[in-house]
Every structure is written in C-alpha cells, then in structure tokens.
Tab-separated table of C-alpha atoms and ligand atoms in Angstrom:
chain	number	residue	atom	x	y	z
A	1	MET	CA	5.481	65.996	-62.512
A	2	ILE	CA	7.946	66.113	-59.693
A	3	GLN	CA	11.081	68.093	-60.494
A	4	GLN	CA	14.185	66.136	-59.660
A	5	ASP	CA	17.845	66.016	-60.459
A	6	ILE	CA	19.278	64.107	-63.386
A	7	ILE	CA	20.236	60.515	-62.681
A	8	ALA	CA	22.322	58.098	-64.700
A	9	ALA	CA	23.261	54.434	-64.579
A	10	ILE	CA	24.297	51.524	-66.715
A	11	SER	CA	20.994	49.835	-67.434
A	12	THR	CA	22.270	46.649	-69.030
A	13	GLY	CA	24.135	43.739	-67.479
A	14	LEU	CA	27.739	44.244	-66.491
A	15	THR	CA	29.190	41.514	-68.622
A	16	ALA	CA	30.577	41.855	-72.110
A	17	GLY	CA	27.763	41.989	-74.651
A	18	GLY	CA	26.923	43.385	-78.057
A	19	ILE	CA	25.286	46.482	-76.673
A	20	GLY	CA	25.275	48.209	-73.315
A	21	ILE	CA	23.101	51.141	-72.383
A	22	VAL	CA	23.792	54.123	-70.190
A	23	ARG	CA	20.498	55.719	-69.295
A	24	VAL	CA	20.201	59.336	-68.216
A	25	SER	CA	16.908	60.648	-66.868
A	26	GLY	CA	15.606	63.956	-65.604
A	27	ALA	CA	14.619	67.366	-66.901
A	28	GLY	CA	17.575	68.708	-68.892
A	29	ALA	CA	19.046	65.283	-69.674
A	30	ALA	CA	19.578	66.210	-73.326
A	31	LYS	CA	21.299	69.460	-72.408
A	32	LEU	CA	23.565	67.683	-69.957
A	33	CYS	CA	24.563	65.027	-72.482
A	34	ALA	CA	24.820	67.341	-75.488
A	35	PRO	CA	28.507	68.314	-74.994
A	36	LEU	CA	29.481	64.666	-74.642
A	37	VAL	CA	27.668	63.399	-77.700
A	38	GLN	CA	28.731	64.244	-81.230
A	39	LEU	CA	25.951	63.637	-83.650
A	40	ARG	CA	26.575	64.434	-87.293
A	41	GLY	CA	26.102	68.182	-87.493
A	42	LEU	CA	23.443	68.268	-84.841
A	43	SER	CA	23.285	68.991	-81.159
A	44	LEU	CA	21.514	66.425	-79.016
A	45	GLU	CA	19.248	69.221	-77.866
A	46	GLU	CA	17.960	69.541	-81.428
A	47	ALA	CA	17.425	65.825	-81.842
A	48	VAL	CA	13.944	64.659	-82.766
A	49	PRO	CA	12.541	62.666	-79.858
A	50	ASN	CA	12.325	58.905	-80.314
A	51	HIS	CA	14.739	58.956	-83.239
A	52	LEU	CA	17.876	56.943	-83.167
A	53	TYR	CA	21.050	58.842	-84.046
A	54	TYR	CA	24.494	57.567	-84.748
A	55	GLY	CA	27.111	59.455	-82.787
A	56	LYS	CA	30.318	59.462	-80.838
A	57	ILE	CA	30.645	59.757	-77.102
A	58	THR	CA	33.567	61.992	-76.287
A	59	GLU	CA	35.343	63.411	-73.307
A	60	ASP	CA	37.673	66.378	-73.786
A	61	GLY	CA	37.896	65.535	-77.459
A	62	GLU	CA	38.753	61.900	-76.870
A	63	VAL	CA	36.352	59.443	-78.428
A	64	LEU	CA	35.197	56.950	-75.796
A	65	ASP	CA	32.876	54.951	-77.995
A	66	GLU	CA	30.609	55.020	-80.995
A	67	ALA	CA	27.006	54.771	-80.035
A	68	LEU	CA	23.407	55.016	-81.048
A	69	VAL	CA	21.736	57.786	-79.145
A	70	VAL	CA	18.078	58.332	-78.520
A	71	PHE	CA	16.312	61.185	-76.800
A	72	LEU	CA	12.906	60.453	-75.274
A	73	LYS	CA	10.893	63.466	-74.343
A	74	ALA	CA	8.809	63.644	-71.183
A	75	PRO	CA	6.348	62.150	-70.560
A	76	HIS	CA	6.990	59.545	-73.255
A	77	SER	CA	9.763	57.611	-71.580
A	78	TYR	CA	10.083	54.885	-68.983
A	79	THR	CA	10.473	57.402	-66.165
A	80	ALA	CA	8.054	59.870	-67.769
A	81	GLU	CA	10.973	62.327	-67.691
A	82	ASP	CA	13.309	63.517	-70.408
A	83	THR	CA	15.604	60.590	-70.999
A	84	VAL	CA	18.723	60.016	-73.039
A	85	GLU	CA	19.892	56.523	-73.796
A	86	LEU	CA	23.438	56.010	-74.955
A	87	GLN	CA	23.575	52.631	-76.635
A	88	CYS	CA	27.243	51.854	-76.538
A	89	HIS	CA	29.308	48.761	-77.133
A	90	GLY	CA	28.622	46.383	-74.318
A	91	GLY	CA	31.987	46.200	-72.605
A	92	PRO	CA	31.943	46.819	-68.861
A	93	LEU	CA	34.900	49.169	-69.089
A	94	VAL	CA	33.447	51.172	-71.975
A	95	LEU	CA	30.170	51.573	-70.140
A	96	GLN	CA	31.855	52.514	-66.899
A	97	ARG	CA	33.863	55.162	-68.686
A	98	VAL	CA	30.834	56.602	-70.478
A	99	LEU	CA	28.885	56.621	-67.229
A	100	GLU	CA	31.691	58.444	-65.419
A	101	THR	CA	31.718	61.069	-68.138
A	102	VAL	CA	27.989	61.605	-67.761
A	103	LEU	CA	28.414	61.830	-64.007
A	104	SER	CA	31.177	64.383	-64.273
A	105	ALA	CA	28.933	66.415	-66.535
A	106	GLY	CA	26.585	66.770	-63.562
A	107	ALA	CA	24.356	63.736	-63.382
A	108	ARG	CA	24.035	61.773	-60.172
A	109	LEU	CA	24.480	58.010	-60.025
A	110	ALA	CA	21.015	56.484	-59.833
A	111	GLU	CA	20.139	54.400	-56.837
A	112	PRO	CA	18.963	50.840	-57.447
A	113	GLY	CA	15.438	50.959	-58.835
A	114	GLU	CA	15.424	54.718	-59.078
A	115	PHE	CA	14.309	54.864	-62.714
A	116	THR	CA	11.292	52.747	-61.846
A	117	LYS	CA	10.732	54.734	-58.675
A	118	ARG	CA	10.540	57.872	-60.777
A	119	ALA	CA	8.103	56.185	-63.144
A	120	PHE	CA	5.992	55.516	-60.064
A	121	LEU	CA	6.373	58.983	-58.549
A	122	ASN	CA	5.527	60.519	-61.891
A	123	GLY	CA	2.359	58.434	-62.062
A	124	ARG	CA	3.328	56.326	-65.042
A	125	LEU	CA	3.157	53.097	-63.057
A	126	ASP	CA	1.359	52.331	-59.850
A	127	LEU	CA	3.209	50.494	-57.123
A	128	SER	CA	1.863	47.084	-58.050
A	129	GLU	CA	2.940	47.616	-61.651
A	130	ALA	CA	6.365	48.809	-60.537
A	131	GLU	CA	6.747	45.686	-58.433
A	132	ALA	CA	5.804	43.649	-61.487
A	133	VAL	CA	8.827	45.116	-63.284
A	134	MET	CA	11.065	43.547	-60.697
A	135	ASP	CA	9.179	40.254	-60.848
A	136	LEU	CA	9.536	40.258	-64.600
A	137	ILE	CA	13.281	40.782	-64.451
A	138	SER	CA	13.740	38.033	-61.915
A	139	ALA	CA	11.236	35.590	-63.449
A	140	ASN	CA	12.889	32.246	-63.946
A	141	THR	CA	10.012	30.281	-65.346
A	142	GLU	CA	7.691	30.944	-68.238
A	143	LEU	CA	4.723	31.069	-65.902
A	144	ALA	CA	6.343	33.566	-63.568
A	145	ARG	CA	7.077	35.729	-66.583
A	146	GLU	CA	3.489	35.509	-67.818
A	147	THR	CA	2.141	36.478	-64.430
A	148	ALA	CA	4.508	39.402	-64.045
A	149	VAL	CA	3.606	40.749	-67.467
A	150	LYS	CA	-0.100	40.591	-66.648
A	151	GLN	CA	0.536	42.475	-63.440
A	152	LEU	CA	2.731	44.998	-65.239
A	153	GLN	CA	-0.060	45.626	-67.689
A	154	GLY	CA	-2.347	46.491	-64.846
A	155	ALA	CA	-4.422	43.328	-64.427
A	156	HIS	CA	-4.105	43.541	-60.654
A	157	SER	CA	-4.488	47.262	-60.485
A	158	GLU	CA	-7.665	47.155	-62.496
A	159	LYS	CA	-9.292	44.715	-60.089
A	160	ILE	CA	-8.138	46.620	-57.063
A	161	ARG	CA	-9.339	49.919	-58.498
A	162	ALA	CA	-12.762	48.468	-59.255
A	163	MET	CA	-13.087	47.217	-55.686
A	164	ARG	CA	-11.986	50.543	-54.278
A	165	ALA	CA	-14.461	52.434	-56.429
A	166	ASP	CA	-17.165	50.140	-55.167
A	167	ILE	CA	-16.240	50.786	-51.526
A	168	LEU	CA	-15.957	54.507	-52.059
A	169	GLU	CA	-19.369	54.700	-53.623
A	170	LYS	CA	-20.949	52.952	-50.647
A	171	THR	CA	-19.110	55.113	-48.162
A	172	ALA	CA	-20.063	58.257	-50.017
A	173	PHE	CA	-23.703	57.241	-49.983
A	174	ILE	CA	-23.693	56.571	-46.259
A	175	GLU	CA	-21.920	59.837	-45.542
A	176	ALA	CA	-24.352	61.722	-47.739
A	177	ALA	CA	-27.296	60.131	-45.949
A	178	LEU	CA	-25.844	60.994	-42.570
A	179	ASP	CA	-25.313	64.597	-43.651
A	180	ASP	CA	-28.528	65.007	-45.503
A	181	PRO	CA	-31.114	62.556	-44.201
A	182	GLU	CA	-33.935	64.413	-45.945
A	183	HIS	CA	-32.700	63.510	-49.388
A	184	TYR	CA	-30.905	60.202	-48.793
A	185	SER	CA	-32.437	57.499	-46.717
A	186	LEU	CA	-30.597	54.665	-45.067
A	187	ASP	CA	-33.817	52.734	-44.490
A	188	GLY	CA	-33.289	49.173	-45.599
A	189	TYR	CA	-29.736	50.009	-46.616
A	190	ALA	CA	-28.218	47.431	-44.293
A	191	GLU	CA	-30.104	44.610	-46.055
A	192	LYS	CA	-29.129	45.942	-49.414
A	193	ILE	CA	-25.457	46.444	-48.689
A	194	ARG	CA	-24.845	43.193	-46.822
A	195	PRO	CA	-24.800	40.825	-49.840
A	196	GLN	CA	-22.725	43.375	-51.738
A	197	LEU	CA	-20.127	43.533	-49.002
A	198	GLU	CA	-20.098	39.750	-48.769
A	199	ALA	CA	-19.526	39.514	-52.492
A	200	LEU	CA	-16.724	42.022	-52.251
A	201	ARG	CA	-15.085	40.151	-49.414
A	202	ASP	CA	-15.355	36.931	-51.445
A	203	ARG	CA	-13.643	38.586	-54.373
A	204	ILE	CA	-10.784	39.578	-52.122
A	205	CYS	CA	-10.635	36.099	-50.629
A	206	THR	CA	-10.420	34.560	-54.090
A	207	LEU	CA	-7.397	36.723	-54.788
A	208	LEU	CA	-5.964	35.796	-51.428
A	209	SER	CA	-6.394	32.112	-52.010
A	210	SER	CA	-4.420	32.398	-55.219
A	211	SER	CA	-1.450	33.688	-53.320
A	212	ASP	CA	-0.017	30.320	-52.302
A	213	ASN	CA	0.074	29.261	-55.901
A	214	GLY	CA	1.318	32.701	-56.750
A	215	ARG	CA	4.236	32.471	-54.411
A	216	VAL	CA	5.133	28.992	-55.584
A	217	LEU	CA	5.090	30.401	-59.034
A	218	ALA	CA	7.083	33.506	-58.378
A	219	GLU	CA	9.584	32.195	-55.913
A	220	GLY	CA	9.645	28.479	-56.534
A	221	ILE	CA	8.603	25.608	-54.305
A	222	ARG	CA	10.342	25.625	-50.959
A	223	THR	CA	11.439	22.047	-50.731
A	224	ALA	CA	12.719	20.399	-47.590
A	225	ILE	CA	14.661	17.175	-47.836
A	226	VAL	CA	14.439	15.509	-44.470
A	227	GLY	CA	15.476	12.143	-43.126
A	228	ARG	CA	17.812	10.396	-40.770
A	229	PRO	CA	21.562	10.648	-41.218
A	230	ASN	CA	23.075	8.732	-44.101
A	231	VAL	CA	19.838	8.014	-45.887
A	232	GLY	CA	21.174	10.031	-48.829
A	233	LYS	CA	19.827	13.574	-48.391
A	234	SER	CA	22.972	15.276	-49.649
A	235	SER	CA	23.248	12.791	-52.464
A	236	LEU	CA	19.689	13.525	-53.545
A	237	LEU	CA	20.262	17.265	-53.303
A	238	ASN	CA	23.334	17.008	-55.447
A	239	TYR	CA	21.593	14.759	-57.902
A	240	LEU	CA	18.722	17.218	-58.261
A	241	LEU	CA	21.047	20.162	-58.673
A	242	GLY	CA	22.906	18.334	-61.377
A	243	PHE	CA	19.718	17.170	-62.998
A	244	GLU	CA	19.887	17.934	-66.713
A	245	ARG	CA	22.350	20.634	-65.802
A	246	ALA	CA	19.284	22.629	-64.851
A	247	ILE	CA	20.863	24.547	-62.017
A	248	VAL	CA	19.113	27.845	-62.132
A	249	THR	CA	20.570	30.094	-59.533
A	250	ARG	CA	22.522	30.220	-56.383
A	251	ILE	CA	20.642	32.807	-54.385
A	252	PRO	CA	20.996	33.887	-50.807
A	253	GLY	CA	18.098	32.513	-48.801
A	254	THR	CA	15.426	35.070	-48.136
A	255	THR	CA	14.550	33.994	-44.640
A	256	ARG	CA	17.997	33.491	-43.160
A	257	ASP	CA	21.622	33.780	-43.926
A	258	THR	CA	21.791	30.544	-45.765
A	259	ILE	CA	22.570	29.524	-49.235
A	260	GLU	CA	19.691	28.261	-51.205
A	261	GLU	CA	19.928	26.499	-54.488
A	262	SER	CA	17.315	25.936	-57.083
A	263	CYS	CA	16.663	23.400	-59.746
A	264	ARG	CA	14.128	23.501	-62.469
A	265	VAL	CA	11.594	20.742	-62.928
A	266	GLY	CA	9.704	21.382	-66.124
A	267	GLN	CA	7.946	24.667	-65.459
A	268	LEU	CA	8.543	24.493	-61.737
A	269	VAL	CA	11.468	25.612	-59.679
A	270	LEU	CA	12.383	23.686	-56.557
A	271	ARG	CA	14.148	25.764	-53.941
A	272	LEU	CA	16.370	23.467	-52.006
A	273	SER	CA	17.665	25.005	-48.884
A	274	ASP	CA	20.436	23.808	-46.641
A	275	THR	CA	18.850	25.328	-43.539
A	276	ALA	CA	17.775	21.965	-42.227
A	277	GLY	CA	21.312	20.754	-42.269
A	278	ILE	CA	20.646	18.843	-45.419
A	279	ARG	CA	24.287	19.352	-46.307
A	280	GLU	CA	25.485	17.784	-43.084
A	281	SER	CA	26.213	14.168	-43.651
A	282	GLU	CA	26.706	12.747	-40.204
A	283	ASP	CA	24.384	12.335	-37.261
A	284	THR	CA	22.043	14.816	-38.774
A	285	VAL	CA	18.941	14.071	-36.786
A	286	GLU	CA	20.890	13.725	-33.567
A	287	ARG	CA	22.634	16.984	-34.143
A	288	ILE	CA	19.928	19.130	-35.597
A	289	GLY	CA	17.215	17.275	-33.761
A	290	ILE	CA	13.681	16.603	-34.672
A	291	ASP	CA	12.812	20.233	-33.870
A	292	ARG	CA	14.883	21.493	-36.682
A	293	ALA	CA	13.298	18.975	-39.017
A	294	ARG	CA	9.913	20.132	-37.808
A	295	GLU	CA	10.818	23.712	-38.560
A	296	ALA	CA	12.066	22.812	-42.018
A	297	VAL	CA	8.848	20.945	-42.701
A	298	ARG	CA	6.722	23.813	-41.451
A	299	GLU	CA	8.404	26.315	-43.730
A	300	ALA	CA	8.281	24.042	-46.742
A	301	ASP	CA	5.775	23.881	-49.574
A	302	LEU	CA	6.930	20.359	-50.319
A	303	VAL	CA	8.645	17.754	-48.179
A	304	LEU	CA	10.796	15.009	-49.594
A	305	LEU	CA	11.008	12.523	-46.778
A	306	LEU	CA	13.914	10.236	-47.353
A	307	ARG	CA	14.546	6.761	-45.979
A	308	ASP	CA	17.162	4.178	-46.611
A	309	GLY	CA	14.947	1.757	-48.486
A	310	SER	CA	17.566	-0.955	-48.359
A	311	ALA	CA	17.388	-1.079	-44.569
A	312	ASP	CA	14.610	-1.637	-42.072
A	313	PRO	CA	12.780	1.512	-40.987
A	314	GLU	CA	13.592	2.931	-37.584
A	315	GLU	CA	11.507	4.691	-35.013
A	316	GLU	CA	12.600	8.129	-36.177
A	317	ASP	CA	11.367	7.339	-39.658
A	318	GLU	CA	7.889	6.954	-38.260
A	319	ALA	CA	8.206	10.185	-36.282
A	320	LEU	CA	9.191	12.001	-39.457
A	321	VAL	CA	6.131	10.694	-41.258
A	322	SER	CA	3.857	12.200	-38.643
A	323	LEU	CA	5.666	15.518	-38.993
A	324	CYS	CA	4.502	15.685	-42.581
A	325	GLU	CA	0.840	15.522	-41.780
A	326	GLY	CA	-1.128	18.058	-43.776
A	327	LYS	CA	1.849	18.942	-45.999
A	328	PRO	CA	2.427	18.000	-49.576
A	329	ALA	CA	5.002	15.275	-48.986
A	330	LEU	CA	6.545	12.324	-50.747
A	331	LEU	CA	8.143	9.354	-49.071
A	332	LEU	CA	11.249	8.354	-50.961
A	333	LEU	CA	12.921	5.009	-50.403
A	334	ASN	CA	16.472	5.707	-51.385
A	335	LYS	CA	19.220	3.240	-52.271
A	336	ALA	CA	16.793	1.202	-54.367
A	337	ASP	CA	19.868	0.105	-56.323
A	338	LEU	CA	20.708	-2.062	-53.319
A	339	GLY	CA	17.244	-3.612	-53.342
A	340	LEU	CA	14.207	-2.415	-51.409
A	341	LYS	CA	13.172	-4.029	-48.139
A	342	THR	CA	9.551	-2.994	-48.486
A	343	ALA	CA	7.488	-2.370	-51.599
A	344	PRO	CA	6.601	1.321	-52.059
A	345	GLU	CA	2.921	0.440	-52.546
A	346	LEU	CA	2.810	-1.101	-49.098
A	347	LEU	CA	4.260	1.999	-47.521
A	348	THR	CA	1.869	4.251	-49.395
A	349	ALA	CA	-0.965	2.294	-47.858
A	350	ARG	CA	0.625	2.424	-44.423
A	351	THR	CA	1.673	6.069	-44.305
A	352	GLY	CA	-0.792	7.716	-46.638
A	353	LEU	CA	2.113	9.374	-48.441
A	354	PRO	CA	2.859	8.698	-52.079
A	355	CYS	CA	5.918	6.497	-51.941
A	356	PHE	CA	8.643	5.883	-54.501
A	357	GLY	CA	11.733	3.742	-54.695
A	358	ILE	CA	14.657	5.844	-55.914
A	359	SER	CA	18.398	5.861	-56.043
A	360	ALA	CA	20.283	9.098	-55.605
A	361	ARG	CA	23.318	7.198	-56.818
A	362	THR	CA	22.013	5.870	-60.131
A	363	GLY	CA	19.109	8.276	-60.619
A	364	GLN	CA	16.634	5.414	-60.891
A	365	GLY	CA	13.048	6.347	-60.034
A	366	ILE	CA	13.714	10.081	-59.781
A	367	ASP	CA	11.905	10.949	-63.023
A	368	ALA	CA	8.714	9.479	-61.601
A	369	VAL	CA	9.149	11.606	-58.473
A	370	LEU	CA	9.579	14.765	-60.508
A	371	GLU	CA	6.528	13.904	-62.555
A	372	LYS	CA	4.552	13.431	-59.384
A	373	ILE	CA	5.688	16.829	-58.105
A	374	GLN	CA	4.487	18.493	-61.283
A	375	GLU	CA	1.177	16.752	-60.891
A	376	MET	CA	0.894	17.890	-57.268
A	377	PHE	CA	1.438	21.534	-58.108
A	378	ARG	CA	-1.023	21.451	-60.997
A	379	LEU	CA	0.663	23.961	-63.170
A	380	GLU	CA	-1.917	24.033	-65.886
A	381	GLU	CA	-4.601	24.745	-63.345
A	382	ILE	CA	-2.567	27.558	-61.853
A	383	ARG	CA	-2.102	28.927	-65.329
A	384	GLN	CA	-5.853	29.026	-65.850
A	385	GLN	CA	-6.377	31.269	-62.849
A	386	PRO	CA	-7.148	34.710	-64.196
A	387	LEU	CA	-5.068	36.495	-61.643
A	388	LEU	CA	-2.420	35.335	-59.248
A	389	VAL	CA	-1.198	37.244	-56.261
A	390	THR	CA	2.517	36.637	-56.165
A	391	ASN	CA	3.565	39.382	-53.821
A	392	LEU	CA	3.593	38.940	-50.059
A	393	ARG	CA	2.964	42.634	-49.468
A	394	HIS	CA	-0.180	42.439	-51.584
A	395	LYS	CA	-1.275	39.304	-49.818
A	396	ASN	CA	-1.015	40.972	-46.413
A	397	LEU	CA	-2.888	44.039	-47.572
A	398	LEU	CA	-5.634	41.929	-49.126
A	399	ALA	CA	-5.946	40.057	-45.843
A	400	GLN	CA	-6.267	43.368	-44.022
A	401	ALA	CA	-8.935	44.546	-46.438
A	402	ALA	CA	-10.865	41.294	-46.025
A	403	SER	CA	-10.709	41.654	-42.270
A	404	SER	CA	-11.975	45.253	-42.429
A	405	LEU	CA	-14.887	44.051	-44.521
A	406	ASP	CA	-15.552	41.338	-41.957
A	407	ASN	CA	-15.699	44.084	-39.349
A	408	ALA	CA	-18.067	46.048	-41.533
A	409	LEU	CA	-20.341	43.027	-41.809
A	410	LEU	CA	-20.205	42.595	-38.067
A	411	THR	CA	-21.128	46.246	-37.603
A	412	LEU	CA	-24.131	45.694	-39.840
A	413	GLU	CA	-25.143	42.617	-37.940
A	414	ASN	CA	-24.955	44.387	-34.598
A	415	GLY	CA	-26.937	47.286	-35.910
A	416	ALA	CA	-24.206	49.695	-34.840
A	417	PRO	CA	-24.356	53.288	-36.089
A	418	GLU	CA	-23.532	53.815	-39.736
A	419	ASP	CA	-20.455	55.917	-39.076
A	420	PHE	CA	-18.812	52.779	-37.711
A	421	LEU	CA	-19.535	51.158	-41.003
A	422	THR	CA	-17.820	53.905	-42.931
A	423	ILE	CA	-14.750	53.574	-40.720
A	424	ASP	CA	-14.427	49.871	-41.578
A	425	LEU	CA	-15.085	50.519	-45.228
A	426	MET	CA	-12.474	53.246	-45.392
A	427	ASP	CA	-9.970	50.923	-43.690
A	428	ALA	CA	-10.539	48.402	-46.459
A	429	TYR	CA	-10.278	51.182	-49.023
A	430	ARG	CA	-6.922	52.289	-47.661
A	431	SER	CA	-5.480	48.773	-47.464
A	432	LEU	CA	-6.364	48.188	-51.099
A	433	GLY	CA	-4.957	51.591	-51.992
A	434	LEU	CA	-1.600	50.702	-50.480
A	435	ILE	CA	-1.286	47.884	-53.005
A	436	LEU	CA	-1.330	50.546	-55.680
A	437	GLY	CA	0.939	52.778	-53.626
A	438	GLU	CA	-1.699	55.336	-52.718
A	439	GLU	CA	-0.917	57.100	-49.477
A	440	ALA	CA	2.188	54.909	-49.221
A	441	GLY	CA	4.797	56.423	-46.957
A	442	GLU	CA	8.288	57.252	-48.120
A	443	ASP	CA	9.773	54.416	-46.056
A	444	LEU	CA	7.683	51.787	-47.751
A	445	ILE	CA	8.432	53.163	-51.179
A	446	ASP	CA	12.154	53.348	-50.477
A	447	GLU	CA	12.142	49.814	-49.169
A	448	ILE	CA	10.391	48.439	-52.216
A	449	PHE	CA	12.613	50.144	-54.739
A	450	SER	CA	15.818	49.418	-52.899
A	451	LYS	CA	15.336	45.760	-53.791
A	452	PHE	CA	15.578	46.562	-57.472
A	453	CYS	CA	18.718	46.097	-59.429
A	454	MET	CA	21.003	48.907	-60.488
A	455	GLY	CA	19.993	50.743	-63.606
A	456	LYS	CA	16.345	49.696	-63.502
B	501	GDP	P1	22.777	12.149	-45.712
B	501	GDP	O1	23.483	12.012	-44.420
B	501	GDP	O2	21.342	11.800	-45.594
B	501	GDP	O3	22.982	13.462	-46.392
B	501	GDP	O4	23.375	11.006	-46.672
B	501	GDP	P2	24.488	11.115	-47.803
B	501	GDP	O5	23.916	11.708	-49.032
B	501	GDP	O6	25.708	11.697	-47.248
B	501	GDP	O7	24.698	9.570	-48.113
B	501	GDP	C1	25.131	8.651	-47.123
B	501	GDP	C2	25.795	7.498	-47.792
B	501	GDP	O8	24.864	6.785	-48.607
B	501	GDP	C3	26.919	7.914	-48.746
B	501	GDP	O9	27.962	7.020	-48.623
B	501	GDP	C4	26.285	7.819	-50.119
B	501	GDP	O10	27.235	7.539	-51.107
B	501	GDP	C5	25.324	6.676	-49.939
B	501	GDP	N1	24.181	6.787	-50.826
B	501	GDP	C6	23.387	7.853	-50.992
B	501	GDP	N2	22.424	7.565	-51.883
B	501	GDP	C7	22.623	6.304	-52.299
B	501	GDP	C8	21.947	5.429	-53.224
B	501	GDP	O11	20.947	5.763	-53.859
B	501	GDP	N3	22.446	4.194	-53.367
B	501	GDP	C9	23.523	3.750	-52.686
B	501	GDP	N4	23.945	2.533	-52.916
B	501	GDP	N5	24.180	4.528	-51.823
B	501	GDP	C10	23.733	5.788	-51.602
C-alpha cells in the first residue's frame, strides 16, 4: 500500500438531507478524528472496525453535531485505507463545519475523485472499474446504471485480462523459442497462431462494435434538429424538453462551450444541443448556412429533419434530405395542425426517410415519433449484449489493440522474423493494459480522476 496523507471531504450531496457524510481516509484517520469525536466512554482509536457508534462531533468542547461514526480498517474500506465516516445531519452548514474541524485537525481537503483514485492506487479497483464508479454516479437511465454496475464488478476487466493473458502466453512462447530453439520449436507455429490471433482480433472488434450503442447508452443520443428557418425547430425543442416534465439535466456540452439539454424518452435520453443554432428563430439556414447544418448532422446520432408541412417544400429542404444520407434520420412535417400539403407516406417513398406529420404546437403526432426513435435504437437488443463499451478511452485503446493484432497478422503473412511478431503482440498487450490502468502515466490518471465529483 502506498503511504499517503489523510484526506477528507463531504461525500454526500450539498443540499439539505437527512444524513450527510464527511469521509476521512488515510493511515491514522482514527487517531486524527479521535479528539473530535466523543463516543460514549470510548476513544475512536479503540472502536471496533465496521461498527457503528453513536457520538458527538465537537470542537473545543462545543458540540457541532450528533453523528453515527464508523471506523473502517485498511484494507477493508472503499479506499483500502483506514477510513472514518462521520454520518452527520445532512445540512450543508453542519457538514461544512464538521469538515473544517477535521481539516484543522490535520487532514487535507480531498481533490475531486481522490478517494476513488486511492482505491485505484491501492489496487482495490482497476482503472476501468474506477471509471465505472463515475459512470454509475452519473447514470441517468436504468440501462446506463446496469452497464456501469457490470463494469464496476469487473465484467470488462475480466475480458481484457483474459485477452492479455492469451497474448502474453503467445509472446512468452515465441521468446522462449527464440532463446532456446533446441527445446521449443517455432516450426508450423505461424499456421497455428494465425487463427488464434484472428479470433482474438474478432473478440476485440466485437467489443469495439458495441461502443456506439454503449455511448448512446451512457451519454444519450446526440440529436440534431435541423431545418429551414421558421419551420418550428425551437418549438419542437421546447416541446420535447417540456415533454412529461421529463427534463433530465442541463449540462454543459462536452464538445464545445454550448448548453445542451436532455429529455428522456422511455429508457433513452435525447441530447438536444443548440450548437446548430436550433435556438435561433430567424433566417437560420441563411445565417448558419448549410455547412453548419452539415456539421450538426455529422456529429449527431439521430437527425430530426423538420419541414413546414403546411407549406410547399423548398429547394433547401431537398438539400437537407441529402445531408442525412447514411444517418438515422426522421423527416418531420411540422404544423400538421394547419393541414399537411403532402401525405407523409408519399414523402417516405420519395426520400427514403421515415416521415411523420407532427405539430410542435399541439403535440399531435409526436408520440409516434418518440416510439419510432425507441424502435430505431433497439434498446432491448442493446440490453442483451453481454458487454458494452461505453467509454471513449476504452474504445480508442481497443482500436489500437485491434490494429496491433492486424500488424501481427501481416507480419505472419509476410513471413517476417518472429521478433517482429512479439513487438506487435506486446503493443496490443500494452494497449489493453492501459484500459485497466497498467503502466498508465500519472497525467492520464490525474486527468481521469479530475473529472470525478468532490468527495468521491
Ligand atoms: P424555427 O425558426 O425553426 O426555430 O421555428 P420556430 O420554432 O421559431 O417557429 C416559427 C413559427 O412557427 C412560430 O411562430 C411558431 O409559433 C410557429 N410554429 C411552430 N410549430 C408550429 C406548429 O406545429 N403549428 C403551428 N401552427 N405553428 C407552429
């Protein structure tokens, strides 16, 4: 175990609640907290680990709060270090005061994610499992939660470890044969190893191909609402956000400095972004141009292409249809309350896009659209997949590993010397290892944990 200082933070939300927890972790945590905690006739240092004690938190004789106190002894705690949890009343001010007292007793304020980082550094979680903690906390659908829990319990890690063991065994054999050709022969090895490497690469590719679904699941469906000015884009956005009062979050966009809003559709989350000027109500296409629409479409998982169904289509409407080629897209004829000029079925036949008459004003037809979206993203099928890659970092590393294996196969094909093969194999081994955090540099680790919330 790595010896570190004692850290402390409020580990529960900073709103008023029944209970709020100040967590203190590090060797000597009990000793540090002992003078601040009055248990009945007992010092915290004598407390039996994992037992809950009633006590008072005091500072210079003043009682700050009554609390339940638990001491968790290393390595049987979240961080795998000695940990004290002060379960106070959940008022922000109370918790702040208790935390300050702990800090003045010598603890250091934990950085965001530092408890989990310690769990990782102490070997209690690997990096993929630590990342799952964050996914679990931020999960906003049942499916995202399920997936995060699986990952937290090591479902990913297990697969990755098995693949690494496989690669290592092959590399070790080749190295042994190169060192000791009398006892290990590489004759016919190329033929033997080729199908095995292909199978391994396919396993990685299967994981990779789950990542689009995984991202949709973890982050929601990036949805672009595009269309000419005044067709009702803002109205539709507002309607969706108000839909069944299902506004989920107002989160800063991840790709740019924009506000992104989400709405829930059954088990799915639609991420509606205003990057494409969907909030601008006038002259949108003229102002943002078709390029911007193209960009919005490219970045989207789903395009809602809006037209004014009560008016005749214009040239730009056709141009927008061709932008959507190859993308999951729906053609929505808005303002159906004013009467539609063309039947949706006709347009489906003409454009190849599923087409619906809707009204962002009255809400008519929107249920059918949402149903269609759920059908398109086949949730139940996604749920059946044994393992979903939800993390972009993992996806990139898997892609690297697959490409190293491709190189290895190429080496075999060209009959190049075996040491080339081991280089490719070890590249794949390392890429997979980085998913688990093996040989991960400090920068990477810091970056990952800095995205965590305070107190986790
Ligand atoms: P945007 O420029 O595409 O964002 O369009 P807006 O959402 O600003 O809507 C333009 C105009 O169309 C506004 O006056 C809306 O009230 C109106 N509008 C939007 N949706 C509907 C609809 O479904 N029916 C009717 N009758 N009017 C609509």
